[in-house]
Tab-separated table of C-alpha atoms in Angstrom:
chain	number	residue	atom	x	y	z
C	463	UNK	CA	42.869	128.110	72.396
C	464	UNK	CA	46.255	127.155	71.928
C	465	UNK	CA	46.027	126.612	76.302
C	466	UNK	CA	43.501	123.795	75.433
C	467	UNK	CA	45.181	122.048	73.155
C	468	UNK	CA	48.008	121.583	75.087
C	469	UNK	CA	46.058	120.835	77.793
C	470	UNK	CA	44.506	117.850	75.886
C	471	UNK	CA	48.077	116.822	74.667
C	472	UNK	CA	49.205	116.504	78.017
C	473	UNK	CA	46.394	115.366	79.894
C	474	UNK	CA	43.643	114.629	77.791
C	475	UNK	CA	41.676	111.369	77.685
C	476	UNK	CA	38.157	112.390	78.258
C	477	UNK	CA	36.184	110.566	75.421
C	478	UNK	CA	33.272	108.990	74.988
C	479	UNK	CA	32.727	106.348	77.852
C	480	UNK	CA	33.183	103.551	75.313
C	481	UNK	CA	36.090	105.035	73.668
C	482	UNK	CA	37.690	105.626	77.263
C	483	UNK	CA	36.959	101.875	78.110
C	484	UNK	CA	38.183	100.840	74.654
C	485	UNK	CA	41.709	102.425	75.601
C	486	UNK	CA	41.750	100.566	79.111
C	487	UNK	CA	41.414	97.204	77.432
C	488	UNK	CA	44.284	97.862	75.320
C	489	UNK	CA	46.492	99.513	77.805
C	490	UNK	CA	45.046	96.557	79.681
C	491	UNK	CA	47.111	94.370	76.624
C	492	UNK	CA	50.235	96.432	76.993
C	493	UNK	CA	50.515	97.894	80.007
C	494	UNK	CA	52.036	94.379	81.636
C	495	UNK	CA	54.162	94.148	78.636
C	496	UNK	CA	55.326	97.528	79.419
C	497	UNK	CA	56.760	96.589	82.969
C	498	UNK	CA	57.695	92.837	81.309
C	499	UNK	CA	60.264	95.182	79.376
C	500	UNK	CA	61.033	97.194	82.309
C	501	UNK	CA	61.987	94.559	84.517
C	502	UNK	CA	64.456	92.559	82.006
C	503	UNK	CA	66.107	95.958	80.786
C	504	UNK	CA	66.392	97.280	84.669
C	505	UNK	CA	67.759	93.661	85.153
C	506	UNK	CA	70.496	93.399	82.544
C	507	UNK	CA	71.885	96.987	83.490
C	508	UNK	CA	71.494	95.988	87.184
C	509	UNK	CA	74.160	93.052	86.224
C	510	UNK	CA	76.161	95.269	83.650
C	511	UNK	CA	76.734	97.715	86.237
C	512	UNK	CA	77.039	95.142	89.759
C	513	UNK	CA	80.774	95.085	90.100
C	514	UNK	CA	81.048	99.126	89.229
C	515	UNK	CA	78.071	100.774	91.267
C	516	UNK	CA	77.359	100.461	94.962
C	517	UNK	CA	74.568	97.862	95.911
C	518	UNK	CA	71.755	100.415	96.103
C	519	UNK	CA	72.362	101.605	92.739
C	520	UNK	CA	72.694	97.961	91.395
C	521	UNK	CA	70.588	95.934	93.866
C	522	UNK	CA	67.959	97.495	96.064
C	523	UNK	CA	66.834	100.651	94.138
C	524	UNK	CA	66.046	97.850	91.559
C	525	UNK	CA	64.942	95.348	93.459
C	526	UNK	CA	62.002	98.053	95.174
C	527	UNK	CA	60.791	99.100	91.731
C	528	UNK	CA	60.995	95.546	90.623
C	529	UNK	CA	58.166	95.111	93.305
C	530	UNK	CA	56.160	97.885	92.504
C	531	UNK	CA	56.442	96.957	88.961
C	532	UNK	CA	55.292	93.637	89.123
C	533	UNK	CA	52.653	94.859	91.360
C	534	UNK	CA	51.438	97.304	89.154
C	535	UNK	CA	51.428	94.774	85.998
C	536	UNK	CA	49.930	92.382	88.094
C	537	UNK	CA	46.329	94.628	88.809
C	538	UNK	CA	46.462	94.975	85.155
C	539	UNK	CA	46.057	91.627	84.622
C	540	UNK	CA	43.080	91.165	87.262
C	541	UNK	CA	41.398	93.754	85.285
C	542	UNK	CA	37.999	93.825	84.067
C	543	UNK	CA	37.700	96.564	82.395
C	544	UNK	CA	34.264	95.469	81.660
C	545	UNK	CA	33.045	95.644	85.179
C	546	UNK	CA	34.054	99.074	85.944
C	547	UNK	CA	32.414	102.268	86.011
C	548	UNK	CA	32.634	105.107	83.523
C	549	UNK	CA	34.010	106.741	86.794
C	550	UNK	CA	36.466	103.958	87.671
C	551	UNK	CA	38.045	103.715	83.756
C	552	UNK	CA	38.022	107.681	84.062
C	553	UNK	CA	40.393	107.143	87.047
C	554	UNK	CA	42.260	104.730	85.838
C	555	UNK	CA	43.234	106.454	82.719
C	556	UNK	CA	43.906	109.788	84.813
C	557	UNK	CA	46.245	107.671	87.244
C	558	UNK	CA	48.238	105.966	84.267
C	559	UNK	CA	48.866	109.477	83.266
C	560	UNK	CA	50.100	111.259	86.266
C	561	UNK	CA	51.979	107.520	87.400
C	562	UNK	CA	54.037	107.242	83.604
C	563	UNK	CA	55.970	110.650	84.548
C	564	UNK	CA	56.469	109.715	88.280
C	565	UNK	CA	57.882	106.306	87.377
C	566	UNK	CA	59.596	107.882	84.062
C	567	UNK	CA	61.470	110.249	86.705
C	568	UNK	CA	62.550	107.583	88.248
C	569	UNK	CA	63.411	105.582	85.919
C	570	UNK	CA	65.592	108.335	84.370
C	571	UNK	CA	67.233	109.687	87.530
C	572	UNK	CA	68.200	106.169	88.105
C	573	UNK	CA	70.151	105.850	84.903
C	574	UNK	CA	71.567	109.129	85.075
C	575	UNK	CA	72.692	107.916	88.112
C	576	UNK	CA	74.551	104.719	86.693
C	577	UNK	CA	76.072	106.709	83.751
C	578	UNK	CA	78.538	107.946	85.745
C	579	UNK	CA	79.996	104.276	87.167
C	580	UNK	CA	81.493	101.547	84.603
C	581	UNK	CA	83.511	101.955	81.535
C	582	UNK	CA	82.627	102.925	78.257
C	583	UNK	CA	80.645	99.945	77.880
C	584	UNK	CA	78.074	100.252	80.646
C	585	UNK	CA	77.679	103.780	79.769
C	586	UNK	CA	76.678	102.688	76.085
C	587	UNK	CA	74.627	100.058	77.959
C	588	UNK	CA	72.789	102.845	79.808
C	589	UNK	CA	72.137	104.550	76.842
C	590	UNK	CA	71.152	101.794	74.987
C	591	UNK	CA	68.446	101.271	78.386
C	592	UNK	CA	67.350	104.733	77.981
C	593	UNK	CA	66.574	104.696	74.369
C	594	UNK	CA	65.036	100.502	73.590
C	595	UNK	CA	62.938	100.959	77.375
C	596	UNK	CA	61.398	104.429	76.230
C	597	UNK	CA	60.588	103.540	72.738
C	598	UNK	CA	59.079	100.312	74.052
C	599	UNK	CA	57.374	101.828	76.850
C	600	UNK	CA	55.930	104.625	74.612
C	601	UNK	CA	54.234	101.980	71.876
C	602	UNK	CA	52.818	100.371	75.102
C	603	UNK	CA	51.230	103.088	75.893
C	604	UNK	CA	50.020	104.556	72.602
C	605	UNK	CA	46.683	104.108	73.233
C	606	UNK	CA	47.117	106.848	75.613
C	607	UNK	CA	49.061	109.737	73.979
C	608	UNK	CA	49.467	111.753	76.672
C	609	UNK	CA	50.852	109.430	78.762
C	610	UNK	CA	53.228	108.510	76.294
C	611	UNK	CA	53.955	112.003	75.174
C	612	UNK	CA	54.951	112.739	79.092
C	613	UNK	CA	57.263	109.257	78.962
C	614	UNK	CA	59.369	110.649	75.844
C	615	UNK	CA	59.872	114.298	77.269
C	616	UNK	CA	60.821	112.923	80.827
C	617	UNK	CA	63.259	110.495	79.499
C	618	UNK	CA	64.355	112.170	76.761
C	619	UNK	CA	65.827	116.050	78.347
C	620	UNK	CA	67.713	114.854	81.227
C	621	UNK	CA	69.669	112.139	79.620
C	622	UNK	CA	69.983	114.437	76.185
C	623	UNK	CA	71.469	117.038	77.612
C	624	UNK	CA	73.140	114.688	80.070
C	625	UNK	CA	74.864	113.444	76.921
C	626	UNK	CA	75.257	116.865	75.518
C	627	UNK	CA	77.358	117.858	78.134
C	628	UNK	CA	79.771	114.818	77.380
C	629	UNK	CA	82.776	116.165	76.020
C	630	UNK	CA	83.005	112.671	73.278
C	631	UNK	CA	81.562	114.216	69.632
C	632	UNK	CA	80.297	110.043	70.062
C	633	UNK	CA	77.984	111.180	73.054
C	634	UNK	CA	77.053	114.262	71.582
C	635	UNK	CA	75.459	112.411	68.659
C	636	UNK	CA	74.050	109.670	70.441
C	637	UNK	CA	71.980	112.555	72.391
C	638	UNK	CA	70.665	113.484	69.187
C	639	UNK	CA	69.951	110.167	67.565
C	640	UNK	CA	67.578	109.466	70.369
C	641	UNK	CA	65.899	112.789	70.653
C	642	UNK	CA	64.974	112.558	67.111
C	643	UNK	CA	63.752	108.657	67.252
C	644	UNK	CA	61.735	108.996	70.122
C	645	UNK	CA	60.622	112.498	68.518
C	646	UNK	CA	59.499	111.032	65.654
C	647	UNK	CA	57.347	108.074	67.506
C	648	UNK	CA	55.656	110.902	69.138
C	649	UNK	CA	54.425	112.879	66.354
């Protein structure tokens, strides 16, 4: 019992056909938003960090999810969801939901990645990334908890205990202060 329930936490979306089509024309709202967000946050860092990181870090690795994202928010936008299948908004609500953790990864490894260049600005910059982008990205995607459920845990571990592992008490804290916001806009 308790198996199925996590199951449907994590990966569960199978509703009524108009229900499931209901949640791809809102996700069909925010999902572009979502990347909008993305984009400028990825941006400013990319700019906070140019001087400190080495161009892939600050140029291409941004620049080549950049693409994809605008890509991705793009087919969102051609979207009908009223001309699809029961089958096709199945899919698309099973490949939002295996894509948000693959992109959250990389997201995350990305900005784990910076933390380490710049000064003790950037590195509140990064945080600051990490914790705005994943509460934003989350409410875009509320209409599909599980996807947004797998956004806060893959952001949220790796850069708290990142932080954890800081030896500044002001680190330390800021770990916690995000685990607990984006906590709390999951339950």
């Amino acid at each position: 019992m308790l198996g199925a329930k996590l199951y449907r936490l994590f990966f569960g979306f199978e509703d009524a056909p108009e229900v499931m089509r209901a949640k791809v024309r809102a996700l069909q709202r925010h999902v572009p938003l979502l990347y909008t967000i993305l984009l400028v946050n990825v941006a400013f860092v990319s700019i906070t960090h140019f001087k400190s990181t080495p161009l892939f870090l600050s140029v291409i690795a941004p620049a080549g999810v950049g693409i994809f994202a605008l890509l991705r928010a793009t087919s969102w936008l051609k979207l009908d969801p009223e001309t699809l299948s029961d089958d096709e908004v199945r899919a698309r609500l099973k490949s939002t939901i295996m894509l948000v953790p693959a992109l959250g990864a990389v997201f995350t490894i990305w900005a784990l990645t910076l933390f380490v260049y710049g000064g003790p600005y950037e590195k509140a910059h990064v945080t600051l990334f990490i914790a705005l982008t994943s509460a934003a990205c989350m409410l875009c995607l509320l209409h599909l908890r599980a996807a947004s459920l797998h956004l806060a845990l893959i952001v949220t571990i790796p850069f708290g205990l990142m932080l954890l592992q800081s030896p500044q008490l002001a680190s330390k804290l800021m770990a916690v202060n995000v685990a607990v916001a984006l906590g709390a806009m999951v339950v």
